Amino acid sequence: MTLAGLVIGISAVIGVASAFLILNDDLQENFVRTTPPNVSAVVGELTSDQVQRLAGIPGVEAVEERRAILVRLEIRPDVWFNTMLFVVEDFDDLRIATIDPETGSWPAMDGEVLIERDGRYYINTQFGEQMNFRFSDGTERALTYTGQVHDAGQPPTHMERLIYGYITRATYDSWVLDNQYTRLLMTVTDEAQALPEPQSEAASMHAAPEPDSRAQYAADHLIPVMDFMGKEFVTASVLDAENHPHKFQMVSIMALLTGLMLTAMTLCAALTINLIDSILTAEIRNIGVMKAIGGRHGQILRPYLLGMGALGGLAAMIGLSFALNFGRGLADIAARMINFNILT
């Protein structure tokens, strides 16, 4: 019974500790690998050439257009779910806010839609079947569901109650929607990198930005750049490109795992102390005899410590495989909750 108790306690400690180590950096690494944008802006209609000219703003590293349309998806007959459709200019040349193919076809073709994998729990559609989308004006359009992707930069569907879809620019243009704007995603250079020399008329209008606010500089200077181009400026915001949108949930999970690990360690320590106490209580007479014939403290203590060490080592060996599988299972549950891949 003592051995079984130690196996359970030690397994819990090792399992929770391994889950903690696995999850420590994986969410952040998933997010960074998508090359998240530093700035998101909404402006008037721009041509591809005008979008690329914005890269001339000092400190801006890359610019990509990624329009977003809020619609409703019919997940079951007469049951509609909020959905955000992202318009991807080139699926084979994603540089900002990248997505990874999972199953089905890649890339999306005209008239097709790819769905973020966390939305699969809400849809009742198979690859090759039609999906109906309802727009804000009440019109409905159908797209063929052909693939599933992973977008580690988006909050999970089950938390935001929002399905994410990805379509081509040609599909978007075929709808001829009114009052649509260009949504821009921008990344800025690292602070350690030297700012580029102005390469365009838009860039030459501005002085060098403050070294500690390049993203804010780019967002602020979109206003005069749009005015220079004769285009409407709607909004621009600086995004946190260092942390996943649901980092707080991961911090909460890590805190919970820490509490579980400390609890398991406390229970394991209490079990060990009670075990030693019960053994030594039965050994009081023997210890007295050994002291009477000249036994030193170290000589008396050594066999008891060796016995407890052997019992603890045996318990760890028995429970190690289960503990690692248990830790991996905990990490997988957390990864599914926040929709990221285990990398560690």
Coordinates of C-alpha atoms in Angstrom, one line a residue:
M1 CA 0.0 0.0 0.0
T2 CA 2.9 2.4 0.8
L3 CA 4.5 1.6 -2.5
A4 CA 1.3 2.2 -4.4
G5 CA 0.8 5.5 -2.6
L6 CA 4.3 6.6 -3.5
V7 CA 3.8 5.6 -7.1
I8 CA 0.7 7.7 -7.4
G9 CA 2.3 10.7 -5.6
I10 CA 5.6 10.7 -7.6
S11 CA 3.7 10.0 -10.8
A12 CA 1.6 13.1 -10.2
V13 CA 4.6 15.3 -9.5
I14 CA 6.5 14.1 -12.5
G15 CA 3.5 14.2 -14.8
V16 CA 2.4 17.7 -13.9
A17 CA 6.0 18.9 -14.1
S18 CA 6.5 17.5 -17.6
A19 CA 3.2 19.1 -18.8
F20 CA 4.4 22.4 -17.4
L21 CA 7.7 22.1 -19.3
I22 CA 6.0 21.1 -22.5
L23 CA 3.6 24.0 -22.4
N24 CA 6.0 26.6 -21.1
D25 CA 7.0 28.0 -24.6
D26 CA 4.9 26.2 -27.2
L27 CA 2.0 28.6 -27.4
Q28 CA 4.4 31.5 -27.9
E29 CA 6.4 29.6 -30.5
N30 CA 3.2 28.7 -32.4
F31 CA 2.3 32.3 -32.4
V32 CA 5.7 33.7 -33.5
R33 CA 5.9 31.2 -36.3
T34 CA 2.9 32.8 -38.0
T35 CA 4.8 36.1 -38.3
P36 CA 2.0 38.1 -36.5
P37 CA 1.4 41.7 -37.7
N38 CA 2.5 44.7 -35.7
V39 CA -0.1 47.0 -37.3
S40 CA -3.6 46.4 -38.6
A41 CA -5.2 49.1 -40.7
V42 CA -8.4 49.7 -42.6
V43 CA -8.2 52.2 -45.5
G44 CA -9.9 52.9 -48.8
E45 CA -9.6 50.6 -51.8
L46 CA -6.0 50.2 -52.9
T47 CA -4.3 48.6 -55.9
S48 CA -1.6 45.9 -55.4
D49 CA 1.1 48.5 -56.4
Q50 CA -0.2 51.0 -53.8
V51 CA -0.2 48.3 -51.1
Q52 CA 3.5 47.5 -51.8
R53 CA 4.4 51.2 -51.8
L54 CA 3.4 51.3 -48.1
A55 CA 6.5 49.2 -47.4
G56 CA 8.5 52.4 -48.1
I57 CA 7.5 53.9 -44.8
P58 CA 10.7 53.8 -42.7
G59 CA 10.7 50.9 -40.3
V60 CA 8.1 48.9 -42.2
E61 CA 9.3 45.5 -43.1
A62 CA 6.4 44.0 -45.0
V63 CA 2.8 44.8 -46.0
E64 CA 0.1 42.5 -47.0
E65 CA -3.6 43.0 -47.8
R66 CA -5.9 40.6 -45.9
R67 CA -9.6 41.7 -46.2
A68 CA -12.0 40.4 -43.6
I69 CA -15.8 39.9 -44.1
L70 CA -18.1 39.1 -41.2
V71 CA -20.9 36.8 -42.4
R72 CA -23.0 33.9 -41.1
L73 CA -22.4 30.3 -42.0
E74 CA -25.3 27.7 -42.1
I75 CA -23.8 24.9 -40.0
R76 CA -27.1 23.0 -40.0
P77 CA -30.4 23.6 -41.7
D78 CA -31.6 27.1 -40.6
V79 CA -28.8 27.3 -37.9
W80 CA -26.4 30.1 -38.6
F81 CA -23.0 30.7 -37.0
N82 CA -20.9 33.9 -37.0
T83 CA -18.0 33.5 -39.4
M84 CA -15.1 35.7 -40.5
L85 CA -13.9 35.2 -44.1
F86 CA -10.4 36.3 -44.8
V87 CA -9.4 37.1 -48.4
V88 CA -5.9 35.8 -49.1
E89 CA -4.1 37.3 -52.1
D90 CA -1.7 34.4 -52.6
F91 CA -1.9 31.2 -50.5
D92 CA 1.6 30.2 -51.7
D93 CA 3.2 33.5 -50.7
L94 CA 2.0 34.2 -47.2
R95 CA 4.4 36.5 -45.3
I96 CA 2.3 37.8 -42.5
A97 CA -0.3 36.0 -40.3
T98 CA 0.5 32.7 -42.0
I99 CA -1.7 29.7 -41.9
D100 CA -0.7 26.0 -42.3
P101 CA -2.6 23.3 -44.3
E102 CA -4.0 20.4 -42.2
T103 CA -6.2 18.1 -44.3
G104 CA -8.0 18.4 -47.6
S105 CA -7.0 20.5 -50.5
W106 CA -4.4 23.3 -50.5
P107 CA -4.5 26.0 -51.6
A108 CA -8.1 27.2 -52.0
M109 CA -9.3 27.7 -55.6
D110 CA -11.9 30.1 -56.9
G111 CA -15.3 29.3 -55.4
E112 CA -13.8 27.3 -52.5
V113 CA -13.3 27.9 -48.8
L114 CA -10.8 26.6 -46.3
I115 CA -12.0 26.4 -42.6
E116 CA -9.8 26.8 -39.5
R117 CA -9.5 23.5 -37.8
D118 CA -11.1 24.5 -34.5
G119 CA -14.3 25.3 -36.3
R120 CA -14.7 21.6 -37.4
Y121 CA -16.6 20.9 -34.1
Y122 CA -19.4 23.2 -35.3
I123 CA -19.9 22.4 -38.9
N124 CA -21.7 19.4 -40.3
T125 CA -20.2 19.4 -43.8
Q126 CA -17.7 17.1 -45.5
F127 CA -15.0 18.0 -48.0
G128 CA -16.5 18.7 -51.4
E129 CA -19.9 19.8 -50.1
Q130 CA -21.4 23.2 -50.4
M131 CA -21.5 25.7 -47.6
N132 CA -24.0 28.6 -47.5
F133 CA -22.9 32.0 -46.3
R134 CA -25.3 34.8 -45.5
F135 CA -24.1 38.4 -45.9
S136 CA -25.2 41.5 -44.0
D137 CA -27.6 42.5 -46.7
G138 CA -29.4 39.2 -46.5
T139 CA -28.0 37.7 -49.7
E140 CA -26.6 34.2 -49.6
R141 CA -23.7 32.6 -51.5
A142 CA -22.4 29.1 -51.6
L143 CA -18.8 27.9 -51.5
T144 CA -17.3 24.5 -51.7
Y145 CA -15.6 23.3 -48.5
T146 CA -12.3 21.7 -49.6
G147 CA -9.8 21.9 -46.8
Q148 CA -8.9 22.5 -43.2
V149 CA -6.1 24.7 -42.0
H150 CA -4.5 25.8 -38.7
D151 CA -4.3 29.5 -37.9
A152 CA -2.2 29.7 -34.7
G153 CA -2.6 33.5 -34.6
Q154 CA -6.4 33.4 -34.1
P155 CA -8.2 32.9 -30.8
P156 CA -10.0 29.5 -30.7
T157 CA -13.4 29.3 -32.3
H158 CA -14.9 27.6 -29.2
M159 CA -13.8 30.6 -27.1
E160 CA -14.7 33.4 -29.5
R161 CA -17.8 31.7 -31.0
L162 CA -16.4 32.7 -34.4
I163 CA -15.5 30.4 -37.3
Y164 CA -12.6 31.4 -39.6
G165 CA -12.7 30.8 -43.3
Y166 CA -10.2 31.6 -46.1
I167 CA -11.0 32.4 -49.7
T168 CA -9.2 33.7 -52.8
R169 CA -9.3 37.2 -54.1
A170 CA -11.0 36.1 -57.2
T171 CA -13.9 34.6 -55.2
Y172 CA -14.2 37.9 -53.3
D173 CA -14.2 40.0 -56.4
S174 CA -16.9 37.8 -58.0
W175 CA -19.3 38.9 -55.2
V176 CA -19.1 42.6 -56.2
L177 CA -19.7 43.8 -52.6
D178 CA -20.4 47.5 -51.9
N179 CA -18.6 49.8 -49.5
Q180 CA -15.7 47.4 -48.9
Y181 CA -12.3 48.6 -47.6
T182 CA -8.8 47.4 -47.8
R183 CA -7.5 45.7 -44.6
L184 CA -3.7 46.0 -44.3
L185 CA -1.4 43.9 -42.1
M186 CA 2.1 45.4 -41.5
T187 CA 5.2 44.2 -39.8
V188 CA 8.0 46.5 -38.7
T189 CA 11.8 45.9 -38.4
D190 CA 13.5 45.0 -35.2
E191 CA 14.8 47.8 -33.1
A192 CA 18.4 46.6 -33.6
Q193 CA 18.1 46.9 -37.3
A194 CA 19.0 50.1 -39.1
L195 CA 16.1 51.9 -40.7
P196 CA 16.0 51.7 -44.5
E197 CA 16.6 54.8 -46.6
P198 CA 13.5 56.2 -48.2
Q199 CA 12.7 54.5 -51.5
S200 CA 9.5 56.1 -52.5
E201 CA 7.6 59.4 -52.5
A202 CA 5.5 58.3 -49.5
A203 CA 8.7 57.4 -47.5
S204 CA 10.4 60.7 -48.4
M205 CA 7.6 62.6 -46.7
H206 CA 8.6 61.5 -43.2
A207 CA 11.6 61.8 -40.9
A208 CA 13.0 58.7 -39.1
P209 CA 10.7 57.3 -36.4
E210 CA 11.4 57.2 -32.8
P211 CA 13.5 54.1 -32.1
D212 CA 11.1 52.7 -29.5
S213 CA 7.8 53.1 -31.4
R214 CA 8.2 51.9 -35.0
A215 CA 4.8 50.1 -35.0
Q216 CA 3.1 53.2 -33.6
Y217 CA 5.0 55.4 -36.1
A218 CA 3.8 53.3 -39.0
A219 CA 0.2 53.4 -37.7
D220 CA 0.3 57.1 -37.2
H221 CA 1.8 57.9 -40.6
L222 CA -0.7 56.0 -42.6
I223 CA -2.9 59.0 -42.3
P224 CA -0.6 61.4 -44.3
V225 CA 0.3 58.6 -46.7
M226 CA -3.3 57.9 -47.5
D227 CA -3.9 61.6 -47.9
F228 CA -0.9 61.7 -50.3
M229 CA -2.4 58.8 -52.3
G230 CA -5.9 60.4 -52.3
K231 CA -7.4 57.4 -50.4
E232 CA -9.7 57.3 -47.4
F233 CA -8.2 56.4 -44.0
V234 CA -10.5 54.6 -41.6
T235 CA -8.5 53.3 -38.7
A236 CA -5.1 51.8 -37.7
S237 CA -4.1 50.1 -34.5
V238 CA -0.9 48.7 -33.0
L239 CA -1.1 44.9 -32.3
D240 CA 0.7 42.9 -29.7
A241 CA 3.0 40.8 -32.0
E242 CA 4.8 39.2 -29.0
N243 CA 1.9 37.4 -27.3
H244 CA -0.9 35.2 -28.4
P245 CA -4.4 36.8 -28.0
H246 CA -5.3 34.1 -25.4
K247 CA -2.0 34.2 -23.5
F248 CA -4.0 34.9 -20.3
Q249 CA -5.7 31.5 -20.6
M250 CA -2.3 29.8 -20.9
V251 CA -1.1 31.6 -17.8
S252 CA -4.1 30.4 -16.0
I253 CA -3.5 26.8 -17.1
M254 CA 0.1 27.1 -16.0
A255 CA -0.9 28.4 -12.6
L256 CA -3.4 25.5 -12.2
L257 CA -0.6 23.0 -13.1
T258 CA 1.7 24.7 -10.6
G259 CA -1.0 24.3 -7.9
L260 CA -1.5 20.7 -8.8
M261 CA 2.2 20.0 -8.7
L262 CA 2.6 21.6 -5.3
T263 CA -0.4 19.7 -4.0
A264 CA 1.0 16.4 -5.2
M265 CA 4.4 17.2 -3.7
T266 CA 2.8 18.0 -0.4
L267 CA 0.7 14.8 -0.3
C268 CA 3.7 12.8 -1.3
A269 CA 5.8 14.4 1.5
A270 CA 3.1 13.8 4.0
L271 CA 2.8 10.1 3.0
T272 CA 6.6 9.7 3.3
I273 CA 6.7 11.4 6.7
N274 CA 3.9 9.2 8.0
L275 CA 5.6 6.1 6.6
I276 CA 8.9 7.0 8.3
D277 CA 7.1 7.8 11.6
S278 CA 5.3 4.4 11.6
I279 CA 8.5 2.5 10.8
L280 CA 10.5 4.3 13.5
T281 CA 7.8 3.8 16.1
A282 CA 8.1 0.1 15.7
E283 CA 11.9 0.3 15.7
I284 CA 12.2 2.2 19.0
R285 CA 13.4 -0.8 21.0
N286 CA 15.9 -1.9 18.3
I287 CA 17.3 1.6 18.1
G288 CA 17.7 1.6 21.8
V289 CA 19.6 -1.7 21.8
M290 CA 21.9 -0.4 19.0
K291 CA 22.6 2.8 21.0
A292 CA 23.3 0.7 24.1
I293 CA 26.0 -1.3 22.4
G294 CA 27.7 1.9 21.0
G295 CA 25.9 2.5 17.7
R296 CA 26.5 6.0 16.3
H297 CA 23.7 8.2 14.8
G298 CA 25.0 7.8 11.3
Q299 CA 25.2 4.0 11.6
I300 CA 21.7 3.7 12.9
L301 CA 20.2 6.2 10.4
R302 CA 21.9 4.8 7.3
P303 CA 19.9 1.6 6.8
Y304 CA 16.6 3.4 7.3
L305 CA 17.5 6.1 4.7
L306 CA 18.7 3.4 2.3
G307 CA 15.5 1.5 2.7
M308 CA 13.3 4.6 2.1
G309 CA 15.5 5.7 -0.9
A310 CA 15.2 2.2 -2.4
L311 CA 11.4 2.3 -1.9
G312 CA 11.2 5.8 -3.5
G313 CA 13.4 4.9 -6.4
L314 CA 11.3 1.8 -7.1
A315 CA 8.1 3.9 -7.0
A316 CA 9.6 6.4 -9.4
M317 CA 10.7 3.6 -11.8
I318 CA 7.3 2.0 -11.7
G319 CA 5.4 5.3 -12.3
L320 CA 7.8 7.0 -14.7
S321 CA 6.2 5.8 -17.9
F322 CA 2.7 6.5 -16.7
A323 CA 3.8 9.9 -15.4
L324 CA 5.2 11.0 -18.8
N325 CA 2.1 9.8 -20.6
F326 CA 0.0 11.6 -18.1
G327 CA 2.0 14.9 -18.6
R328 CA 1.7 14.6 -22.3
G329 CA -2.0 14.0 -22.0
L330 CA -2.4 17.2 -19.8
A331 CA -0.4 19.2 -22.4
D332 CA -2.5 17.9 -25.3
I333 CA -5.7 18.9 -23.5
A334 CA -4.3 22.4 -22.9
A335 CA -3.2 22.6 -26.5
R336 CA -6.6 21.7 -27.8
M337 CA -8.2 24.2 -25.5
I338 CA -6.2 27.1 -27.0
N339 CA -5.7 25.5 -30.4
F340 CA -2.0 25.3 -30.9
N341 CA 0.4 22.5 -31.7
I342 CA 2.7 20.7 -29.3
L343 CA 6.3 21.4 -30.5
T344 CA 8.4 20.5 -27.4

